[in-house]
Amino acid sequence: MENQKLSFLFVDDEPAIIALLKATIAGYFKESKVLTANNGEDAWEIIQNQKPDIVISDVSMPKMDGIQLLIKTRANQQLNDIYFIVMTALDNPEQSNLALEKGADDFIKKPIETNSFIARLRAAIRFVNLQKQKREENELLHQLADELRSDIQDTIMLAVKFLEARIPASFEALKRISEASLWIAKHLDFVQEEEYDDIEIAGYLSEAGRIFLPDHLVKKPVLDLGIPTDPIMYQIPNSARSIVQSVGRFKNVANILFHVYENLDGSGFPERLISWQIPIGSRIVRVALDYEEARIFSERSPREILNMMNNDQSKLYDHRVVVLFDQYIRSVRKEDYDPSEIGITIAELKSGMKLTRDIITDRGLKLIPAGSELTDKTIERLISHNTADPILGNIFVKKSRL
């Protein structure tokens, strides 16, 4: 005897079979709920409204047969985890193979032999209970992850408040650095999704290392054209790492901030890393941070700052990050915004469109300069090149030619 609080749905157009199945459940699984239907259409309504744990359905039925009912159940994302057993009185291997191919969990032949049937049900119940346990554990993990994420956000906001009290960068400036960094990360195919959170947090804490600067340096930019504005600025990476790595969850964030002032050509600090040796999170945050500091500490316009970054990209920055950041600033943040242009994908290109920006690839090639008018031949060449060396971000064209 077993005590399982599960729900069963029996589907058969023979009342005697339904009665047998109900009696079997009542004898062996007393607290289980039993639902019945004598055709596939009624069964489908019950499945949608009550979602039984286990469905046992005959194949041959009026209105909708058992295979059709199985297919509809498996096609529904909310119902496709129901344990589905198919019954038939026919000795037809093709029918049983079809049922299993369409997603049946088990196949039973009539007439039903009680001991074998109970053994099948016990196996089904074990499977269903394991699935329920797995779902509950996953829900608990998601809940704990949400709570952890909330705690992390609270920690970040507290840290930012301390930064605001010491340095001129406001919460809004740090938020802009973080949002830009996350946007760029999501538009670089090689950045893994699990890196997104660390890059976003690094953006918020990007000024952490400046908290120990003397008062006369707090109001100065850290760099000028990639060179520290004062020898004390060399201490910022160590200060940032020391502060941030004290929170165990932020180990990767600390590493991003430790290397954020490395230059692409190896002239940066603290370890003079070069090119790919610099963590991608550091390369991303560096561009957003430098832009924000230039906006705070200089009189330059967004266009002037972006032009400087483009000119310095071979020395200081990853060109992919600069290209995407330029698109972000002008198209998402709407700074230096040109309402006459629009960003489109390569699949949307048409002959006659006029480019408003250079087309740059992942390897740094300028395929076509701004001002060029596209032709069918040019578009074919772009599509072909994009396969081996992807174009960065969107392609920008004049709206008037769409």
Coordinates of N, CA and C in Angstrom, one line a residue, residues 309-398:
M309 N 38.8 59.6 -28.7 CA 38.9 58.2 -28.4 C 39.1 57.4 -29.7
N310 N 38.5 57.7 -30.8 CA 38.7 57.0 -32.1 C 40.2 57.2 -32.5
N311 N 40.8 58.4 -32.3 CA 42.1 58.6 -32.7 C 43.1 57.9 -31.8
D312 N 42.7 57.6 -30.5 CA 43.7 57.0 -29.6 C 43.4 55.5 -29.5
Q313 N 42.5 54.9 -30.2 CA 42.1 53.6 -30.0 C 43.2 52.6 -30.2
S314 N 44.1 52.8 -31.2 CA 45.2 51.8 -31.4 C 46.2 51.8 -30.2
K315 N 46.3 52.9 -29.5 CA 47.2 53.0 -28.4 C 46.6 52.7 -27.0
L316 N 45.3 53.2 -26.8 CA 44.8 53.1 -25.5 C 43.6 52.1 -25.4
Y317 N 42.8 52.0 -26.4 CA 41.5 51.2 -26.3 C 41.4 50.1 -27.3
D318 N 40.5 49.2 -26.9 CA 40.1 48.1 -27.8 C 39.1 48.8 -28.8
H319 N 39.5 48.7 -30.1 CA 38.7 49.4 -31.1 C 37.2 48.9 -31.2
R320 N 37.0 47.7 -30.8 CA 35.6 47.2 -30.8 C 34.8 47.9 -29.8
V321 N 35.4 48.1 -28.6 CA 34.7 48.8 -27.5 C 34.4 50.2 -27.9
V322 N 35.4 50.9 -28.5 CA 35.2 52.3 -29.0 C 34.1 52.4 -30.0
V323 N 34.1 51.5 -31.0 CA 33.0 51.6 -32.0 C 31.6 51.4 -31.4
L324 N 31.5 50.4 -30.5 CA 30.2 50.2 -29.9 C 29.8 51.3 -29.0
F325 N 30.8 51.8 -28.2 CA 30.5 53.0 -27.3 C 30.0 54.2 -28.1
D326 N 30.7 54.5 -29.2 CA 30.2 55.6 -30.1 C 28.8 55.4 -30.5
Q327 N 28.4 54.1 -30.9 CA 27.0 53.9 -31.3 C 26.1 54.0 -30.1
Y328 N 26.5 53.6 -28.9 CA 25.7 53.7 -27.7 C 25.5 55.2 -27.3
I329 N 26.5 56.0 -27.3 CA 26.4 57.4 -27.0 C 25.4 58.1 -27.9
R330 N 25.6 57.9 -29.2 CA 24.9 58.7 -30.2 C 23.5 58.1 -30.4
S331 N 23.3 56.8 -30.3 CA 22.0 56.2 -30.6 C 21.1 55.9 -29.4
V332 N 21.7 55.5 -28.3 CA 21.0 55.1 -27.1 C 20.9 56.3 -26.2
R333 N 22.0 56.9 -25.9 CA 22.0 58.0 -24.9 C 21.6 59.3 -25.6
K334 N 21.7 59.3 -26.9 CA 21.2 60.5 -27.8 C 22.1 61.7 -27.5
E335 N 23.4 61.5 -27.2 CA 24.3 62.6 -27.2 C 25.0 62.7 -28.6
D336 N 25.2 63.9 -29.1 CA 25.7 64.0 -30.5 C 24.8 63.3 -31.4
Y337 N 23.5 63.4 -31.2 CA 22.5 62.6 -31.9 C 22.2 63.2 -33.3
D338 N 22.1 62.4 -34.3 CA 21.8 62.9 -35.6 C 20.4 62.3 -36.0
P339 N 19.3 63.0 -36.0 CA 18.0 62.5 -36.2 C 17.8 62.1 -37.7
S340 N 18.7 62.4 -38.5 CA 18.6 62.0 -40.0 C 19.1 60.7 -40.3
E341 N 19.7 60.0 -39.3 CA 20.3 58.7 -39.5 C 19.6 57.6 -38.7
I342 N 19.7 56.4 -39.1 CA 19.1 55.2 -38.4 C 20.1 54.0 -38.5
G343 N 20.1 53.3 -37.4 CA 20.9 52.1 -37.3 C 20.1 50.9 -37.8
I344 N 20.7 50.1 -38.7 CA 20.0 48.9 -39.2 C 21.0 47.7 -39.2
T345 N 20.4 46.5 -39.4 CA 21.3 45.3 -39.5 C 21.7 45.1 -41.0
I346 N 22.7 44.2 -41.1 CA 23.2 44.0 -42.5 C 22.1 43.4 -43.4
A347 N 21.1 42.7 -42.8 CA 20.0 42.0 -43.5 C 19.1 43.1 -44.1
E348 N 19.1 44.3 -43.5 CA 18.1 45.3 -43.9 C 18.7 46.3 -45.0
L349 N 20.0 46.1 -45.4 CA 20.6 47.0 -46.3 C 20.0 46.9 -47.7
K350 N 19.9 48.0 -48.4 CA 19.3 48.1 -49.7 C 20.2 49.0 -50.6
S351 N 20.2 48.7 -51.9 CA 20.9 49.5 -52.8 C 20.4 50.9 -52.8
G352 N 21.3 51.9 -52.8 CA 20.9 53.3 -52.8 C 21.0 54.0 -51.4
M353 N 21.1 53.2 -50.4 CA 21.3 53.8 -49.0 C 22.6 54.4 -48.9
K354 N 22.7 55.5 -48.2 CA 23.9 56.3 -48.0 C 24.4 56.2 -46.5
L355 N 25.6 55.7 -46.4 CA 26.2 55.5 -45.0 C 26.5 56.9 -44.4
T356 N 26.1 56.9 -43.0 CA 26.5 58.1 -42.2 C 27.7 57.9 -41.3
R357 N 28.1 56.6 -41.2 CA 29.3 56.3 -40.4 C 30.1 55.2 -41.1
D358 N 31.4 55.1 -40.8 CA 32.2 54.1 -41.3 C 31.7 52.7 -40.9
I359 N 31.9 51.7 -41.7 CA 31.6 50.3 -41.4 C 32.9 49.7 -40.9
I360 N 32.9 49.3 -39.6 CA 34.1 48.8 -39.0 C 33.9 47.3 -38.6
T361 N 34.9 46.5 -38.8 CA 34.7 45.0 -38.5 C 35.4 44.7 -37.2
D362 N 35.2 43.5 -36.7 CA 35.7 43.0 -35.5 C 37.3 43.1 -35.5
R363 N 37.9 42.8 -36.6 CA 39.3 42.9 -36.7 C 39.9 44.3 -36.9
G364 N 39.0 45.3 -37.0 CA 39.4 46.7 -37.1 C 39.5 47.2 -38.5
L365 N 39.0 46.5 -39.4 CA 39.0 46.9 -40.8 C 37.9 47.9 -41.1
K366 N 38.2 49.0 -41.8 CA 37.2 49.9 -42.3 C 36.8 49.5 -43.7
L367 N 35.6 48.8 -43.7 CA 35.2 48.2 -45.0 C 34.7 49.3 -46.0
I368 N 33.9 50.2 -45.5 CA 33.4 51.3 -46.3 C 33.3 52.6 -45.5
P369 N 33.7 53.7 -46.0 CA 33.7 54.9 -45.3 C 32.3 55.6 -45.3
A370 N 32.1 56.4 -44.3 CA 30.9 57.2 -44.2 C 30.8 58.1 -45.5
G371 N 29.5 58.3 -46.0 CA 29.3 59.1 -47.2 C 29.1 58.2 -48.4
S372 N 29.5 56.9 -48.3 CA 29.4 56.0 -49.5 C 27.9 55.6 -49.7
E373 N 27.6 55.5 -51.0 CA 26.3 55.0 -51.4 C 26.4 53.5 -51.7
L374 N 25.5 52.7 -51.1 CA 25.6 51.3 -51.3 C 25.0 50.8 -52.6
T375 N 25.6 49.8 -53.2 CA 25.1 49.2 -54.4 C 24.9 47.7 -54.1
D376 N 24.2 47.0 -55.0 CA 24.0 45.6 -54.8 C 25.3 44.8 -54.6
K377 N 26.3 45.2 -55.4 CA 27.6 44.5 -55.4 C 28.3 44.8 -54.0
T378 N 28.2 46.0 -53.5 CA 28.8 46.4 -52.3 C 28.1 45.6 -51.1
I379 N 26.8 45.5 -51.2 CA 26.1 44.7 -50.1 C 26.5 43.3 -50.1
E380 N 26.6 42.7 -51.3 CA 27.0 41.3 -51.4 C 28.4 41.1 -50.8
R381 N 29.3 42.0 -51.0 CA 30.6 42.0 -50.5 C 30.6 42.1 -49.0
L382 N 29.7 43.0 -48.5 CA 29.6 43.1 -47.0 C 29.1 41.8 -46.3
I383 N 28.1 41.2 -46.9 CA 27.5 40.0 -46.4 C 28.6 38.9 -46.4
S384 N 29.3 38.8 -47.5 CA 30.4 37.8 -47.6 C 31.5 38.0 -46.5
H385 N 31.9 39.2 -46.3 CA 32.9 39.6 -45.4 C 32.5 39.4 -44.0
N386 N 31.2 39.7 -43.7 CA 30.6 39.6 -42.4 C 30.7 38.1 -41.8
T387 N 30.7 37.2 -42.7 CA 30.8 35.8 -42.2 C 32.1 35.4 -41.5
A388 N 33.2 35.9 -42.0 CA 34.5 35.6 -41.5 C 34.9 36.7 -40.5
D389 N 34.5 37.9 -40.7 CA 35.0 39.1 -39.9 C 33.8 40.0 -39.6
P390 N 33.0 39.7 -38.5 CA 31.7 40.4 -38.3 C 31.8 41.9 -38.2
I391 N 30.8 42.5 -38.8 CA 30.7 44.0 -38.6 C 30.3 44.3 -37.2
L392 N 30.8 45.4 -36.6 CA 30.5 45.7 -35.3 C 29.2 46.5 -35.2
G393 N 28.3 46.0 -34.3 CA 27.1 46.8 -34.1 C 26.2 46.9 -35.3
N394 N 25.5 48.0 -35.4 CA 24.6 48.3 -36.5 C 25.3 49.1 -37.6
I395 N 24.7 49.2 -38.7 CA 25.2 50.0 -39.8 C 24.3 51.2 -39.9
F396 N 24.8 52.4 -40.0 CA 24.0 53.6 -40.0 C 23.9 54.3 -41.3
V397 N 22.7 54.6 -41.7 CA 22.4 55.1 -43.0 C 21.4 56.3 -42.9
K398 N 21.3 57.1 -43.9 CA 20.4 58.2 -43.9 C 19.0 57.8 -43.9

